[in-house]
Coordinates of C-alpha atoms in Angstrom, one line a residue:
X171 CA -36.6 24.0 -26.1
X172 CA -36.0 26.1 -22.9
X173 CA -38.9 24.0 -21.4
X174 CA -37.3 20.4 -22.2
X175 CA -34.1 21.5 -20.4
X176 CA -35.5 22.7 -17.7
X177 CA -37.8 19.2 -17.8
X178 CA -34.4 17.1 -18.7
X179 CA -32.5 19.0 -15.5
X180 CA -35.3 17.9 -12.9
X181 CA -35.2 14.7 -14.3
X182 CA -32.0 14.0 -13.9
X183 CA -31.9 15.3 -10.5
X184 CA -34.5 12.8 -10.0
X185 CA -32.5 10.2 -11.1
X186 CA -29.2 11.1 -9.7
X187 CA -31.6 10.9 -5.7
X188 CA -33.6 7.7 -6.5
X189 CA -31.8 6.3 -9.9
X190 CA -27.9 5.4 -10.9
X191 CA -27.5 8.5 -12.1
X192 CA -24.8 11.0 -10.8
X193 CA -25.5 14.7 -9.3
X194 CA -24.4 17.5 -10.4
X195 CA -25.2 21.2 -9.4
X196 CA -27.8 22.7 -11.9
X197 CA -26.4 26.3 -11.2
X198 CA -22.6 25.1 -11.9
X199 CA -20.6 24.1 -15.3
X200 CA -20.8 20.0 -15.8
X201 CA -18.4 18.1 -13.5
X202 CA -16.9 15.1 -14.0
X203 CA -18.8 11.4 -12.2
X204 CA -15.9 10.7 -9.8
X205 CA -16.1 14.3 -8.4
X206 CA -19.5 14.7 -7.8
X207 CA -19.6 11.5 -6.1
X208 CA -16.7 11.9 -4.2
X209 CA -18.3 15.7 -2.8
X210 CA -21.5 13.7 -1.7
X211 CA -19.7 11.8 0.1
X212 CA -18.0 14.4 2.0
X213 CA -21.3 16.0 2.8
X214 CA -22.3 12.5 4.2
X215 CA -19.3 13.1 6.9
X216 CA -19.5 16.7 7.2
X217 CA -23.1 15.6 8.4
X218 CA -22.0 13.2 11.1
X219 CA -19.3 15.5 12.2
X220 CA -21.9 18.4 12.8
X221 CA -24.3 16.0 14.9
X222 CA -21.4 14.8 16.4
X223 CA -20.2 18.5 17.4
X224 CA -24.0 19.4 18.7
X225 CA -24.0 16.1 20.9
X226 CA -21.4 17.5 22.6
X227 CA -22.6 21.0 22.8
X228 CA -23.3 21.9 26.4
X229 CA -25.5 24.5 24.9
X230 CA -27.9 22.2 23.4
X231 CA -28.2 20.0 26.8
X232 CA -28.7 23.5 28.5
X233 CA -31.7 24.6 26.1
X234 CA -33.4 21.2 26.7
X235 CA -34.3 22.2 30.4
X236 CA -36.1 25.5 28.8
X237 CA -38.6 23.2 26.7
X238 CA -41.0 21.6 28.7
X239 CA -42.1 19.9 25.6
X240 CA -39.1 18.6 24.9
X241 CA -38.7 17.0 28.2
X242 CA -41.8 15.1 28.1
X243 CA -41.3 14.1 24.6
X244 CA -37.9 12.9 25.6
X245 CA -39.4 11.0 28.4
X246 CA -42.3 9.7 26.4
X247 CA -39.5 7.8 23.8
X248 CA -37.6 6.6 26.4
X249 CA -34.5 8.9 25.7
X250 CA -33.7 9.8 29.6
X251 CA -34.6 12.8 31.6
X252 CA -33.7 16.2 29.3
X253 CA -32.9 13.4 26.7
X254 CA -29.8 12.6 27.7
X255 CA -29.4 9.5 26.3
X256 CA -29.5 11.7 23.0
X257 CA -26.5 13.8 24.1
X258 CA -22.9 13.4 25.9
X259 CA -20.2 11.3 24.3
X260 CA -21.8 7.8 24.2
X261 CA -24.0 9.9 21.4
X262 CA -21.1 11.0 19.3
X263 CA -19.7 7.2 19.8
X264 CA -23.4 6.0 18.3
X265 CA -23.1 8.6 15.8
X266 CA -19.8 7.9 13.9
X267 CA -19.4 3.9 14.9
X268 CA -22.8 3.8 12.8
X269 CA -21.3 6.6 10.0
X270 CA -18.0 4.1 10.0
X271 CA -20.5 1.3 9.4
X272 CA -21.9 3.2 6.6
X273 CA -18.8 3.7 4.9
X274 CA -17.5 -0.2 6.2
X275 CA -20.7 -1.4 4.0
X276 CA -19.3 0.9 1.1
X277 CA -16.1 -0.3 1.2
X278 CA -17.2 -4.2 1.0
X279 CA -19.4 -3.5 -1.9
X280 CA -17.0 -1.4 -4.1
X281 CA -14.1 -4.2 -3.4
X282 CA -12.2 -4.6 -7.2
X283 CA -15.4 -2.1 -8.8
X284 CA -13.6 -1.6 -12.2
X285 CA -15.7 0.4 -14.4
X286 CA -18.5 3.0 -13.2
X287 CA -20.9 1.1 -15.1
X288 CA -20.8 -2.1 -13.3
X289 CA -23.9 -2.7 -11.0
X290 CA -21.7 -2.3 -8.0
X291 CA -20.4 1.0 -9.5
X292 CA -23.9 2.4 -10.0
X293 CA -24.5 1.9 -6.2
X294 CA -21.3 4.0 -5.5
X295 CA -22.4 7.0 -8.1
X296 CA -26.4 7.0 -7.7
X297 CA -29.4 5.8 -5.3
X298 CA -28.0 8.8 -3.4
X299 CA -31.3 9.3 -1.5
X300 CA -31.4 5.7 -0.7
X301 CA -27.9 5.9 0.9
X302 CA -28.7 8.8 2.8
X303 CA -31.9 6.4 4.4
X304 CA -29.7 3.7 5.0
X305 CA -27.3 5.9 6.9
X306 CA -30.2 7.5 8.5
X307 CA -31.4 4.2 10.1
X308 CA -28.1 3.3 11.1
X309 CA -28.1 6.7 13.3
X310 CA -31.8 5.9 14.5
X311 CA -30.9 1.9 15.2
X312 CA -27.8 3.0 16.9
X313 CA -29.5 4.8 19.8
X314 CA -31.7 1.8 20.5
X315 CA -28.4 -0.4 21.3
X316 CA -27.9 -1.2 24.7
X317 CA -24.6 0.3 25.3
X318 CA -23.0 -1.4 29.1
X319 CA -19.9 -0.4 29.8
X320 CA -18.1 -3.1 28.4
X321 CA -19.3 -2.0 25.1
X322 CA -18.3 1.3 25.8
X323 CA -14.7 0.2 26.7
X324 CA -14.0 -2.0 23.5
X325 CA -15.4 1.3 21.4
X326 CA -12.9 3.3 22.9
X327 CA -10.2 1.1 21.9
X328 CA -11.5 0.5 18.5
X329 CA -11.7 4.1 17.7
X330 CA -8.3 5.2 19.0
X331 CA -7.0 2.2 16.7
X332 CA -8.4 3.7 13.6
X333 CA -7.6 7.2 14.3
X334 CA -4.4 6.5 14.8
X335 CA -4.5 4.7 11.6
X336 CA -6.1 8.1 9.9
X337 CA -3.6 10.0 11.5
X338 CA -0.5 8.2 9.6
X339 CA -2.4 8.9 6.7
X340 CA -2.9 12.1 7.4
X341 CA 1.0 12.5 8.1
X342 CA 1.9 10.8 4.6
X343 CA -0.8 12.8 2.8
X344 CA 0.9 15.7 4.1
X345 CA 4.4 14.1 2.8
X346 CA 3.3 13.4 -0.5
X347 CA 2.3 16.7 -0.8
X348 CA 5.3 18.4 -0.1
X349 CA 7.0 16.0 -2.9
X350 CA 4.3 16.8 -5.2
X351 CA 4.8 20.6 -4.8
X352 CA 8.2 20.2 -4.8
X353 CA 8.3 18.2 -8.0
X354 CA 6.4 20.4 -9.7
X355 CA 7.7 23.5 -9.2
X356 CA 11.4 22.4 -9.8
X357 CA 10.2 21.2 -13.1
X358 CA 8.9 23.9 -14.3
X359 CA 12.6 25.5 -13.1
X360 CA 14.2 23.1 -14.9
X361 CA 12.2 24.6 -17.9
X362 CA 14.3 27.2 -18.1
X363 CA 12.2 29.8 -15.7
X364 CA 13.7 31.4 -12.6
X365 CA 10.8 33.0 -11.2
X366 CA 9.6 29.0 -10.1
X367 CA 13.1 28.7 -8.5
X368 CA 12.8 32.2 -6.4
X369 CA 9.2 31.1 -5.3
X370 CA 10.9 27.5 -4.5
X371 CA 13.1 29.7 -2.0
X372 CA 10.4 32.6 -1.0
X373 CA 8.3 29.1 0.7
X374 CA 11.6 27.8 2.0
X375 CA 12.2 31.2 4.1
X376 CA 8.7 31.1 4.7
X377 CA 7.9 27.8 6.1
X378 CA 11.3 27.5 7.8
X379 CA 10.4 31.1 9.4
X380 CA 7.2 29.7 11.0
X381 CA 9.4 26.6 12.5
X382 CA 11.5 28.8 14.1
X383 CA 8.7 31.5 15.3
X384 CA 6.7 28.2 16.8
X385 CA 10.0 26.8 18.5
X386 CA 10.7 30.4 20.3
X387 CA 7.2 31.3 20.9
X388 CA 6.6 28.1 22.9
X389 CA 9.5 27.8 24.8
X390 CA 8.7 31.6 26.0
X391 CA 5.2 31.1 27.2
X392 CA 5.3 27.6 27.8
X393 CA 8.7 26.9 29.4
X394 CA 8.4 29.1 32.7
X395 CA 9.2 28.7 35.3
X396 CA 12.3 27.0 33.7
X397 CA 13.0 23.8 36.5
X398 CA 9.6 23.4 36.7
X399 CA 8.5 23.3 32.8
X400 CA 11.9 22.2 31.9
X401 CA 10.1 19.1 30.4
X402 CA 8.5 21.3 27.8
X403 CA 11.6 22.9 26.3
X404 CA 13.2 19.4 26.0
X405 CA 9.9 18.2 24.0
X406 CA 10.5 21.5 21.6
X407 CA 14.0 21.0 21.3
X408 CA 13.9 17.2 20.0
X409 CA 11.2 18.5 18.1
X410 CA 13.7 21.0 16.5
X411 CA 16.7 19.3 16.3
X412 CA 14.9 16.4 14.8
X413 CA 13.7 18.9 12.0
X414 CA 17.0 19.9 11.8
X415 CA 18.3 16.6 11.3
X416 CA 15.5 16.4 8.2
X417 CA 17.1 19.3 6.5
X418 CA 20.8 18.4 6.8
X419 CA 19.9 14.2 5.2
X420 CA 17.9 16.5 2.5
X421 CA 20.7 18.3 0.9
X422 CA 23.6 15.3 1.0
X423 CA 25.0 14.8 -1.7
X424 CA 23.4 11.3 -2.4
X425 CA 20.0 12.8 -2.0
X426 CA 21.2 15.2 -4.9
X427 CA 22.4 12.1 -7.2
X428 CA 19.4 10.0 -6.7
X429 CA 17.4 12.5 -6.7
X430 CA 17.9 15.2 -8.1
X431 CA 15.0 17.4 -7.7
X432 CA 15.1 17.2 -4.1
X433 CA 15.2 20.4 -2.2
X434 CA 14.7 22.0 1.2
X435 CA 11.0 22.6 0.3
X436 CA 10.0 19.2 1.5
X437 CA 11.5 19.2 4.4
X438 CA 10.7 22.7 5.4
X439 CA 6.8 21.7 5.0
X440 CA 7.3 18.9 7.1
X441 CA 9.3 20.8 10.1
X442 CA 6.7 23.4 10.0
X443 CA 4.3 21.0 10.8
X444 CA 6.2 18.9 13.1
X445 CA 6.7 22.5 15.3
X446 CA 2.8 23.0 14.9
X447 CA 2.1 19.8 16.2
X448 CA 4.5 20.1 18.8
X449 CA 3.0 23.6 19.7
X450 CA -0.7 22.3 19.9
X451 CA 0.5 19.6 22.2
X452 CA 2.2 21.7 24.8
X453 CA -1.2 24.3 24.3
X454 CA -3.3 21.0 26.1
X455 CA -0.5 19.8 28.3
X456 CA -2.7 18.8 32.1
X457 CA -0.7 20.8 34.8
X458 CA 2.1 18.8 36.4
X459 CA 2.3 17.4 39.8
X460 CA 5.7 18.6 41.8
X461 CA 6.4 17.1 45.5
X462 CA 7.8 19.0 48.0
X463 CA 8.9 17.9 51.3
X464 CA 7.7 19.7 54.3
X465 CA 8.1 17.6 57.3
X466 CA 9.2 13.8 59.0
X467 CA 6.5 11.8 60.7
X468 CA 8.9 10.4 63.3
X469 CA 5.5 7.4 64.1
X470 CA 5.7 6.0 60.2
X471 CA 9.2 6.8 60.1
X472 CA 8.0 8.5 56.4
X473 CA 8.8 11.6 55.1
X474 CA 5.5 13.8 54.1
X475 CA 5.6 15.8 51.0
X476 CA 3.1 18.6 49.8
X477 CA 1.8 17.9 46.5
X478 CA 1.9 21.3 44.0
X479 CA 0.2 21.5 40.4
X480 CA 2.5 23.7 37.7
X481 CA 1.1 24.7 35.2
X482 CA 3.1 25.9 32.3
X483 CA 1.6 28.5 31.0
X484 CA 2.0 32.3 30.0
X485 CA 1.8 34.8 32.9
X486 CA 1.1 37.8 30.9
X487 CA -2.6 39.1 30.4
X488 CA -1.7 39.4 26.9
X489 CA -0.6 36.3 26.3
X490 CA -3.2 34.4 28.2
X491 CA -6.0 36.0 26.1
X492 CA -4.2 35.2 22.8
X493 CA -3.0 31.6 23.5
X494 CA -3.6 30.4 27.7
X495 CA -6.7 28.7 28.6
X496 CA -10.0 27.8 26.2
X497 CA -8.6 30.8 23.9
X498 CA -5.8 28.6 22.9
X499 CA -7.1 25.0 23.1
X500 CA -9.9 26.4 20.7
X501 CA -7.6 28.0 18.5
X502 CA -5.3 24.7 18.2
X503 CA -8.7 22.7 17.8
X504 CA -9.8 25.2 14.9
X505 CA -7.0 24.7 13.1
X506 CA -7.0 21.1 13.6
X507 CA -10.2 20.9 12.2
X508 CA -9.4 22.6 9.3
X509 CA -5.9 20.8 8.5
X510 CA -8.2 17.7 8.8
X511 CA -10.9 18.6 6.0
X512 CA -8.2 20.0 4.4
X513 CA -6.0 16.3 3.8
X514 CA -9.8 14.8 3.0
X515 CA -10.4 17.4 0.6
X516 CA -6.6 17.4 -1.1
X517 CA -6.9 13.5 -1.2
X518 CA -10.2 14.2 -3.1
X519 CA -8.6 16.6 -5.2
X520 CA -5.5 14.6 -5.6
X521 CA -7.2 11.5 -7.0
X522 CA -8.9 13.4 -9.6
X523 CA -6.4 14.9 -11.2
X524 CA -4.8 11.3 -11.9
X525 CA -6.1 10.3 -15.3
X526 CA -9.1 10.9 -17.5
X527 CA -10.2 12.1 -21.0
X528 CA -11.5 15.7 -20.3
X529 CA -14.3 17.6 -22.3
X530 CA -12.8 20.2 -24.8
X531 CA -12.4 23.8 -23.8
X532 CA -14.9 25.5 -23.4
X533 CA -17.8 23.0 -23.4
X534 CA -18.0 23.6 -19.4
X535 CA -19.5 26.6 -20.1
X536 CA -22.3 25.8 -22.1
X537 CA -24.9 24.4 -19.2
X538 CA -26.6 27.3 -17.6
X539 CA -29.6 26.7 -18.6
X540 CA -30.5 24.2 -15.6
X541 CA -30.4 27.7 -13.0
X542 CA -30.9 30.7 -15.9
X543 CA -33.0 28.9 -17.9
X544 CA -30.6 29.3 -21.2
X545 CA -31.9 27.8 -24.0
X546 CA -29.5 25.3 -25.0
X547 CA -28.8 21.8 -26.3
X548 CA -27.3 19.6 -23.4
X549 CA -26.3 17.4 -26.5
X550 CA -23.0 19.9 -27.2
X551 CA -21.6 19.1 -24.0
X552 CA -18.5 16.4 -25.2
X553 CA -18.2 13.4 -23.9
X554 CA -20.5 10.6 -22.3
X555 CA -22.9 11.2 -19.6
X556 CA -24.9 9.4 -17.2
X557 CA -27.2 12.6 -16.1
X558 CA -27.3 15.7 -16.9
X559 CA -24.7 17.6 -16.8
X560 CA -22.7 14.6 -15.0
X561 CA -19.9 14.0 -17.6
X562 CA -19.4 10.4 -16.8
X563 CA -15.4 9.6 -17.5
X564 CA -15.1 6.1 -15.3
X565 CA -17.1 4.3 -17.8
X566 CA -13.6 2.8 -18.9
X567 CA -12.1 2.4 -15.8
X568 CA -12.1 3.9 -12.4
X569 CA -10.1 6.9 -11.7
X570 CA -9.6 6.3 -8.0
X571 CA -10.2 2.9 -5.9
X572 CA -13.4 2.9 -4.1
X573 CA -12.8 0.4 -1.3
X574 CA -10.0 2.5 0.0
X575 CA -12.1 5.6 -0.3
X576 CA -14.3 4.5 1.8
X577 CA -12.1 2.7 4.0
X578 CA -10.3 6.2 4.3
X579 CA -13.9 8.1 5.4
X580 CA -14.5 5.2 8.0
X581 CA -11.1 6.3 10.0
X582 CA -11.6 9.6 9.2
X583 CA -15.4 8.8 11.5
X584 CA -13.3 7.3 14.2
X585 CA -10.8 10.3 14.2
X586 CA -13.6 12.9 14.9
X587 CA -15.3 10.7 17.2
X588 CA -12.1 10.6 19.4
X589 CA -11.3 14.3 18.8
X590 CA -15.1 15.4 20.1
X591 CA -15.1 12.4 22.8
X592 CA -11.5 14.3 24.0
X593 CA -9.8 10.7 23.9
X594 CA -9.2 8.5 26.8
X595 CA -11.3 10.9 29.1
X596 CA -14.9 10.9 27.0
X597 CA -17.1 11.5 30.2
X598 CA -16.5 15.2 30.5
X599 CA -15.6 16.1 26.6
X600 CA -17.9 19.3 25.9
X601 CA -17.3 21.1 22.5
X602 CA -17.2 24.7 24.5
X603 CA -14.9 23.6 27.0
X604 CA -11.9 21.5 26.0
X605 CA -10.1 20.0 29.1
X606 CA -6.0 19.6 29.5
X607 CA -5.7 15.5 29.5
X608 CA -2.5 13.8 28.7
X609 CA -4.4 11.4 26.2
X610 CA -4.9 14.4 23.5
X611 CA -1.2 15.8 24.6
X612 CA 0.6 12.8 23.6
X613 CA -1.3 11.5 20.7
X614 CA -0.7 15.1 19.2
X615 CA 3.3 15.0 20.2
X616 CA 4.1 11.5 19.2
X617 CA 2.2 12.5 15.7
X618 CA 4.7 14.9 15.2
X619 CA 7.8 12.7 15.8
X620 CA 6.2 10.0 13.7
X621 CA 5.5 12.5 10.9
X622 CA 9.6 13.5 11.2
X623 CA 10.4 9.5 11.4
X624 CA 8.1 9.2 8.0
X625 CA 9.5 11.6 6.5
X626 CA 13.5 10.0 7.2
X627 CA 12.2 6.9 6.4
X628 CA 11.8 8.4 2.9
X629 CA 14.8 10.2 2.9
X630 CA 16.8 6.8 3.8
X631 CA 14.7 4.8 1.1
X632 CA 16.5 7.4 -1.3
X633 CA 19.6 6.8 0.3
X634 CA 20.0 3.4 0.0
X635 CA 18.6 3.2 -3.7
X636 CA 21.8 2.2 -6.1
X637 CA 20.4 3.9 -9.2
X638 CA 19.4 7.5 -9.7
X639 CA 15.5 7.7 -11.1
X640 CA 14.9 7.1 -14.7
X641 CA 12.2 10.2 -15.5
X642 CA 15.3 12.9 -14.0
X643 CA 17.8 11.5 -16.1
X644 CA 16.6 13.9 -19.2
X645 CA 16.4 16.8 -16.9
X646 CA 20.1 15.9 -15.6
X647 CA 21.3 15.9 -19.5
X648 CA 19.5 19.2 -20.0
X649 CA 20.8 20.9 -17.1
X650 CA 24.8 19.9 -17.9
X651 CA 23.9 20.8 -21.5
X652 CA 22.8 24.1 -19.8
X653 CA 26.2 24.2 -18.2
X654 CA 28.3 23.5 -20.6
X655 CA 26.5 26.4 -22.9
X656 CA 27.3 29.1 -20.5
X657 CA 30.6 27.8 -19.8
X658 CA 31.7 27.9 -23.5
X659 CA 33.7 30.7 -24.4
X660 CA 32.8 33.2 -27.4

């Protein structure tokens, strides 16, 4: 028996590369079809994000010159002395527009897909090593394309279209997430449990802590000298008061009626992350140009005038290490990075949790046989599957829409291509040393106003909306019925 599962699991990891059969891990529990697709397609972008980052790496283009080989084999293809055709940001561009046509392809195909099972649907979920081919020839055929500057030009625009696209996404992800939290914690309070209500107010503190900690610790390093920076303090302080503004609509007393599970938590999210925003902007701000007159040219009958560069930045030793210089832009870039995997991953996550029959407890448990060779039947597993191990659960219908998916991973290709390519100013974008250009500075600062304008916008739509929401109406009677109880007198 051992020996027929250990058969069945290569099989179906067979299938799942060159079949329509899903993947799954054959050390891990059986997850469910939509997941397992959705996590391969994540490691298709993770793998054009690497490439991406090491076409950019001025340590690569540095180790080239120290292989002779390589040189003549670069020259031998074509690619350009030290293979530089290969590397810079016109490779990253080649990289991701062809990654963006991968997932532009997807998206066509999957258009209305309503059932897993459809032929369509078994392109989505299996032929995973097929995929990977075709994605692999779109990265070969994209070097091959002549690319003049014209070409070069219209790419730029295209991709700062789209990731500005991905970034309102990114902002409204970030929005709905806030309300989710929010919702579900003050329903469980409404349960009848304080400790959710003093852990509604412990992240309240908390996050409204680290908008005031961002607000002073910029303005100190980053608003000196004062005349001369005093552009700086005035970005932090619109940034501030406009969080400020997000709090006070939050708690009016129409917010409360039509909403009644509204609280600061939402907003306190969303100023944290305004500040941050704010803060990583100011981190990349190019120095500023000041004018000072120093003399009269009495010929011209102009006045001449010494140009000076300011930069705002800490003067402290300490401070520069921690935040001044590459230290800091690498720091804000790190944690860039991360917040962006981070709203891919939570809109995985989010889209999973949506709606499905799930396998009875404990089943998950049952399948180790694939890695420790346990013998048992993959038969007790519950529930349909289209490989092992692969509970498939879309047979019915889909659980999330896969056109938008993958219209949501082809921005997400022209966000990091923009991010690696530094913007407007590609031609000296190197992943070790990230330059001070006003293209990053303002796309990052005018993210964080739009993200506090999103976020009113909601606010308002509650506002304006004449009758209070149907599913809080329960929870309003059980909260006065509450009332009333303690009120009563023994």
């Amino acid at each position: 028996m051992g020996r027929n599962n250990q058969r069945n699991c290569c099989t179906s990891q067979v299938a799942c590369c060159c079949g329509n059969a899903s993947c799954s891990s054959p050390c891990l529990p059986p997850i469910k079809e939509s997941t397992s697709t959705r996590l391969m397609y994540i490691l298709y972008y993770l793998l054009g994000a690497i490439l991406s980052a090491v076409m950019v790496t001025e340590t690569i283009r540095e180790s080239l010159h120290r292989a002779p080989w390589l040189v003549d084999f670069c020259e031998n293809v074509g690619a350009g002395t030290n293979c530089s055709s290969l590397m810079g940001y016109v490779a990253v561009y080649r990289i991701n527009y062809a990654l963006a046509a991968f997932f532009l392809v997807m998206a066509v195909l999957t258009i209305c897909v309503g059932s897993s099972n459809s032929i369509r649907g078994q392109i989505h979920n299996g032929f995973w090593f097929f995929k990977l081919l075709f994605l692999i020839l779109l990265w070969v055929g994209a070097f091959f394309i002549p690319t003049p500057s014209q070409a070069v030009t219209a790419g730029l625009v295209v991709g700062f279209t789209g990731a500005c696209l991905f970034i309102l996404m990114q902002l409204w992800l970030l929005i709905d997430f806030a309300s989710s939290w929010n919702h579900s914690w003050s329903r469980k309070y409404d349960g009848g449990s304080k400790c959710w209500y003093i852990g509604l107010i412990f992240f309240i503190l908390i996050f409204y802590a680290i908008s005031i900690l961002i607000t002073v610790f910029t303005i100190e390093l980053y608003g000196k000298p004062f005349f001369a920076c005093l552009r700086n303090t005035l970005y932090v302080c619109f940034s501030a008061t406009a969080c400020a503004i997000l709090s006070v609509l939050t708690i009016l007393p129409c917010i409360s009626r039509n909403h009644p599970r509204a609280s600061l938590l939402q907003a306190s999210i969303v100023s944290a992350y305004v500040m941050y925003l704010t803060f990583s902007a100011i981190v990349i701000e190019p120095p500023m140009e000041t004018l000072t007159e120093v003399g009269y040219n009495e010929t011209t009958k102009t006045r001449i005038y010494n140009t000076t560069l300011v930069l705002c930045a800490p003067t402290s030793i300490t401070s520069a290490i921690l935040v001044d210089s590459s230290y800091g832009e690498l720091l804000s870039a790190a944690v860039a990075t991360i917040l962006l995997l981070g709203m891919v991953l939570y809109a995985c996550i989010r889209s999973t949790t949506t709606t499905f029959v799930p396998d009875e407890e404990g089943t998950a448990n049952k399948n180790f046989w694939c890695c420790c060779h346990k013998d048992t039947n993959g038969d007790e597993v519950d529930g349909p599957h289209r490989s092992w191990g692969a509970i498939e659960n879309e047979a019915e219908g889909t659980v999330y829409s896969y056109s938008f998916f993958h219209f949501t991973f082809l921005l997400a290709s022209l966000y990091t291509m923009m991010t690696f390519t530094n913007w407007y100013s590609p031609e000296n974008a190197t992943l070790e040393n990230l330059h001070r250009t006003w293209p990053p500075f303002w796309v990052r600062l005018v993210s964080a106003w739009v993200c506090a304008l999103l976020y009113a916008l909601k606010v308002i739509v509650i506002m304006c909306r004449s009758d209070p929401d149907p599913d809080e109406e329960p929870n309003r009677r059980s909260r006065r019925r509450r009332a009333r109880h303690r009120s009563t007198p023994l």
